[in-house]
Amino acid sequence: MNILIVEDEVQLADTLSEILKRNKYNVDAVFDGDDGLEYARTGIYDCILLDIMLPVRSGIEIVSILRREKNSTPIMLLTAKSEVEDKIQGLDCGADDYLTKPFSTGELLARIRALTRRKGEVEVDDIHFEELRLNRQTYMLIQDNNSIKLSLKEYQIMEMLMSNPGQILPKERFIEKIWGYESDVEYNNIEVYISFLRKKLASICSPVQIRTARGIGYFLEVKS
Ligand code: CA
């Protein structure tokens, strides 16, 4: 699970990174509002910890822009006690939660778990679709006694498909989530990764297939 920290107090950002890494999260930390917005826009994060008072661009501004751009990544504001008004404004703009500094590690981790659960993802190592499993830590795709390792992009695509069983996911969803909202990735780029994934599914003799809904996107189905 990927977490973005946007916090200009470098020492706090470092401490948070350490805590989260120890708890098996992948962490990126940036220290001003512009970098924060740029990283957040990639859409690869499962949760963003966002300070309000930041150089260049405030946390409130970042939340507003992301929500206007239909980026729905869960956002937790990190606020000082004196920033009550900002906190309310931030929640009104579309932040999901806030944490007042200083906070305990236990509370931080519990709130992150709650925020990321809200997206429908449970904190387990494996995602399942029928008998097919995908390991979140190792990126291994497993069918019975066969397994194969996925690249990061393949993993991200497969995770989206397996987390939304029975749904056709539009190509734009993959591109927004994996390459970022303003990305100019061509649609045939995703097709290349889908073809890699189909080969890998076949190589582990999985009955699960990635089907194309022509003109729309992709969905998973079990070969009958
Ligand atoms: Ca600050």
Short mmCIF file of C-alpha atoms and ligand atoms in Angstrom, two decimals:
data_model
loop_
_atom_site.label_atom_id
_atom_site.label_comp_id
_atom_site.label_asym_id
_atom_site.label_seq_id
_atom_site.Cartn_x
_atom_site.Cartn_y
_atom_site.Cartn_z
CA MET A 1 0.00 0.00 0.00
CA ASN A 2 1.41 3.39 -1.03
CA ILE A 3 1.31 6.44 1.20
CA LEU A 4 2.30 9.99 0.33
CA ILE A 5 3.46 12.34 3.09
CA VAL A 6 3.37 16.07 2.35
CA GLU A 7 4.96 17.81 5.35
CA ASP A 8 7.49 20.64 5.45
CA GLU A 9 8.77 19.81 8.94
CA VAL A 10 11.45 17.47 7.67
CA GLN A 11 11.99 15.79 11.01
CA LEU A 12 8.29 14.97 11.37
CA ALA A 13 8.17 13.74 7.77
CA ASP A 14 11.16 11.46 8.46
CA THR A 15 9.63 10.10 11.66
CA LEU A 16 6.33 9.39 9.90
CA SER A 17 8.15 7.68 7.01
CA GLU A 18 10.05 5.46 9.44
CA ILE A 19 6.91 4.46 11.33
CA LEU A 20 4.97 3.69 8.16
CA LYS A 21 7.82 1.75 6.53
CA ARG A 22 8.16 -0.36 9.66
CA ASN A 23 4.48 -1.16 9.23
CA LYS A 24 5.04 -2.33 5.65
CA TYR A 25 3.74 0.69 3.79
CA ASN A 26 5.56 2.09 0.76
CA VAL A 27 6.20 5.73 1.53
CA ASP A 28 7.10 8.85 -0.47
CA ALA A 29 7.68 12.10 1.39
CA VAL A 30 7.74 15.58 -0.15
CA PHE A 31 8.18 18.90 1.59
CA ASP A 32 6.24 21.60 -0.25
CA GLY A 33 2.83 22.14 -1.79
CA ASP A 34 3.87 21.98 -5.42
CA ASP A 35 5.61 18.62 -5.08
CA GLY A 36 2.69 17.45 -2.96
CA LEU A 37 0.20 18.22 -5.70
CA GLU A 38 2.39 16.74 -8.42
CA TYR A 39 2.91 13.46 -6.54
CA ALA A 40 -0.74 13.23 -5.46
CA ARG A 41 -1.86 13.64 -9.06
CA THR A 42 -0.13 10.42 -10.08
CA GLY A 43 -3.01 8.62 -8.39
CA ILE A 44 -0.75 5.80 -7.21
CA TYR A 45 -1.32 6.49 -3.51
CA ASP A 46 -3.81 4.71 -1.28
CA CYS A 47 -3.68 7.50 1.26
CA ILE A 48 -2.17 11.00 1.54
CA LEU A 49 -1.04 12.56 4.82
CA LEU A 50 -1.24 16.26 4.15
CA ASP A 51 0.02 19.12 6.28
CA ILE A 52 -2.04 22.32 6.02
CA MET A 53 0.62 25.02 6.36
CA LEU A 54 3.04 24.30 3.52
CA PRO A 55 5.42 26.37 1.42
CA VAL A 56 4.25 27.34 -2.10
CA ARG A 57 0.73 25.89 -1.84
CA SER A 58 -1.40 25.09 1.21
CA GLY A 59 -2.81 21.68 2.03
CA ILE A 60 -6.33 23.12 1.66
CA GLU A 61 -5.53 24.26 -1.88
CA ILE A 62 -4.16 20.81 -2.72
CA VAL A 63 -7.31 19.06 -1.45
CA SER A 64 -9.54 21.43 -3.43
CA ILE A 65 -7.60 20.94 -6.65
CA LEU A 66 -7.48 17.15 -6.34
CA ARG A 67 -11.20 16.85 -5.65
CA ARG A 68 -12.01 19.21 -8.52
CA GLU A 69 -9.95 16.88 -10.72
CA LYS A 70 -12.02 13.91 -9.44
CA ASN A 71 -9.04 12.44 -7.62
CA SER A 72 -10.62 10.49 -4.75
CA THR A 73 -7.49 9.32 -2.90
CA PRO A 74 -8.23 9.34 0.86
CA ILE A 75 -6.62 12.39 2.44
CA MET A 76 -5.80 12.90 6.11
CA LEU A 77 -4.92 16.43 7.15
CA LEU A 78 -2.14 16.88 9.69
CA THR A 79 -2.97 19.99 11.67
CA ALA A 80 -1.57 22.06 14.49
CA LYS A 81 -4.01 22.93 17.26
CA SER A 82 -4.20 26.54 16.10
CA GLU A 83 -5.48 25.59 12.68
CA VAL A 84 -9.08 24.71 13.64
CA GLU A 85 -10.65 26.94 10.98
CA ASP A 86 -8.35 25.51 8.30
CA LYS A 87 -9.24 22.02 9.43
CA ILE A 88 -12.97 22.67 8.94
CA GLN A 89 -12.29 24.25 5.58
CA GLY A 90 -10.16 21.25 4.61
CA LEU A 91 -12.90 18.78 5.47
CA ASP A 92 -15.41 20.92 3.57
CA CYS A 93 -13.12 20.82 0.53
CA GLY A 94 -13.08 17.04 0.55
CA ALA A 95 -10.41 15.82 3.00
CA ASP A 96 -11.51 12.59 4.69
CA ASP A 97 -10.03 12.92 8.15
CA TYR A 98 -7.64 14.97 10.25
CA LEU A 99 -5.11 14.33 12.95
CA THR A 100 -3.97 17.03 15.38
CA LYS A 101 -0.24 17.20 16.07
CA PRO A 102 1.26 15.77 18.19
CA PHE A 103 -0.39 12.39 17.70
CA SER A 104 0.36 8.85 18.82
CA THR A 105 1.67 6.20 16.45
CA GLY A 106 -1.21 3.90 17.37
CA GLU A 107 -3.80 6.50 16.46
CA LEU A 108 -2.04 7.35 13.20
CA LEU A 109 -1.94 3.71 12.08
CA ALA A 110 -5.55 3.06 13.12
CA ARG A 111 -6.77 6.11 11.19
CA ILE A 112 -4.81 5.08 8.09
CA ARG A 113 -6.29 1.60 8.27
CA ALA A 114 -9.78 3.09 8.56
CA LEU A 115 -9.24 5.43 5.62
CA THR A 116 -7.85 2.79 3.32
CA ARG A 117 -10.55 0.30 4.33
CA ARG A 118 -13.17 2.79 3.26
CA LYS A 119 -11.94 2.27 -0.29
CA GLY A 120 -12.98 -1.35 -0.01
CA GLU A 121 -9.51 -2.73 0.49
CA VAL A 122 -8.88 -4.95 3.46
CA GLU A 123 -5.40 -5.11 4.89
CA VAL A 124 -4.52 -8.63 3.91
CA ASP A 125 -1.49 -9.85 2.02
CA ASP A 126 -3.47 -11.64 -0.68
CA ILE A 127 -6.27 -10.50 -2.95
CA HIS A 128 -8.44 -13.29 -4.33
CA PHE A 129 -10.47 -13.80 -7.47
CA GLU A 130 -11.90 -17.30 -7.49
CA GLU A 131 -8.83 -19.52 -6.92
CA LEU A 132 -6.41 -16.92 -8.25
CA ARG A 133 -4.37 -15.01 -5.64
CA LEU A 134 -2.25 -11.90 -5.83
CA ASN A 135 0.22 -11.16 -3.05
CA ARG A 136 0.45 -7.47 -2.15
CA GLN A 137 3.91 -7.77 -0.65
CA THR A 138 5.68 -9.90 -3.23
CA TYR A 139 3.60 -9.09 -6.36
CA MET A 140 3.35 -12.84 -7.00
CA LEU A 141 0.33 -14.04 -8.96
CA ILE A 142 -0.56 -17.52 -7.73
CA GLN A 143 -2.78 -20.28 -9.15
CA ASP A 144 -2.69 -23.61 -7.32
CA ASN A 145 0.98 -24.65 -7.29
CA ASN A 146 2.06 -22.23 -10.00
CA SER A 147 3.15 -18.67 -9.49
CA ILE A 148 4.75 -15.82 -11.39
CA LYS A 149 6.08 -12.43 -10.37
CA LEU A 150 4.44 -9.31 -11.79
CA SER A 151 6.13 -6.01 -12.59
CA LEU A 152 4.85 -2.97 -10.68
CA LYS A 153 2.54 -1.80 -13.49
CA GLU A 154 1.22 -5.31 -14.11
CA TYR A 155 0.58 -5.66 -10.39
CA GLN A 156 -1.30 -2.36 -10.24
CA ILE A 157 -3.52 -3.34 -13.17
CA MET A 158 -4.19 -6.82 -11.79
CA GLU A 159 -4.93 -5.42 -8.34
CA MET A 160 -7.55 -3.07 -9.78
CA LEU A 161 -9.18 -5.89 -11.74
CA MET A 162 -9.21 -8.30 -8.80
CA SER A 163 -10.46 -5.65 -6.35
CA ASN A 164 -13.46 -4.93 -8.58
CA PRO A 165 -14.79 -8.40 -9.48
CA GLY A 166 -17.64 -8.46 -11.95
CA GLN A 167 -17.07 -4.86 -13.04
CA ILE A 168 -15.90 -3.55 -16.37
CA LEU A 169 -13.11 -1.09 -15.60
CA PRO A 170 -12.71 1.63 -18.21
CA LYS A 171 -9.25 2.15 -19.68
CA GLU A 172 -9.25 5.72 -18.35
CA ARG A 173 -9.54 4.41 -14.78
CA PHE A 174 -6.29 2.45 -15.16
CA ILE A 175 -4.51 5.36 -16.76
CA GLU A 176 -5.66 7.83 -14.10
CA LYS A 177 -4.79 5.53 -11.24
CA ILE A 178 -1.51 4.14 -12.53
CA TRP A 179 -0.02 6.82 -14.77
CA GLY A 180 -1.64 9.89 -13.20
CA TYR A 181 -4.52 12.14 -14.05
CA GLU A 182 -2.76 14.43 -16.47
CA SER A 183 -0.73 11.70 -18.05
CA ASP A 184 -0.53 11.51 -21.82
CA VAL A 185 -0.03 7.75 -21.87
CA GLU A 186 -1.51 6.33 -25.04
CA TYR A 187 -4.29 3.81 -24.68
CA ASN A 188 -2.23 1.17 -26.48
CA ASN A 189 0.22 1.34 -23.56
CA ILE A 190 -2.34 -0.27 -21.27
CA GLU A 191 -3.07 -2.81 -23.99
CA VAL A 192 0.57 -3.86 -23.93
CA TYR A 193 0.42 -4.51 -20.17
CA ILE A 194 -2.87 -6.39 -20.52
CA SER A 195 -1.24 -8.66 -23.11
CA PHE A 196 1.71 -9.30 -20.75
CA LEU A 197 -0.77 -10.18 -18.00
CA ARG A 198 -2.72 -12.54 -20.26
CA LYS A 199 0.52 -14.39 -21.07
CA LYS A 200 1.39 -14.62 -17.40
CA LEU A 201 -2.09 -15.92 -16.50
CA ALA A 202 -1.73 -18.57 -19.21
CA SER A 203 1.77 -19.47 -17.99
CA ILE A 204 0.44 -20.38 -14.53
CA CYS A 205 -2.47 -22.30 -16.12
CA SER A 206 -5.07 -20.03 -14.53
CA PRO A 207 -8.67 -20.35 -15.73
CA VAL A 208 -9.04 -16.62 -15.05
CA GLN A 209 -9.08 -14.46 -18.17
CA ILE A 210 -8.87 -10.74 -18.74
CA ARG A 211 -11.72 -10.04 -21.13
CA THR A 212 -12.07 -6.95 -23.30
CA ALA A 213 -15.33 -5.03 -23.32
CA ARG A 214 -14.85 -3.47 -26.71
CA GLY A 215 -14.58 0.29 -26.64
CA ILE A 216 -14.95 0.34 -22.84
CA GLY A 217 -12.34 -1.51 -20.85
CA TYR A 218 -11.49 -4.79 -19.16
CA PHE A 219 -12.94 -7.28 -16.70
CA LEU A 220 -12.05 -10.64 -15.22
CA GLU A 221 -13.86 -13.84 -16.04
CA VAL A 222 -13.34 -17.52 -15.37
CA LYS A 223 -12.96 -19.64 -18.48
CA SER A 224 -15.94 -22.00 -18.62
CA CA B 1 3.77 22.97 8.09
#
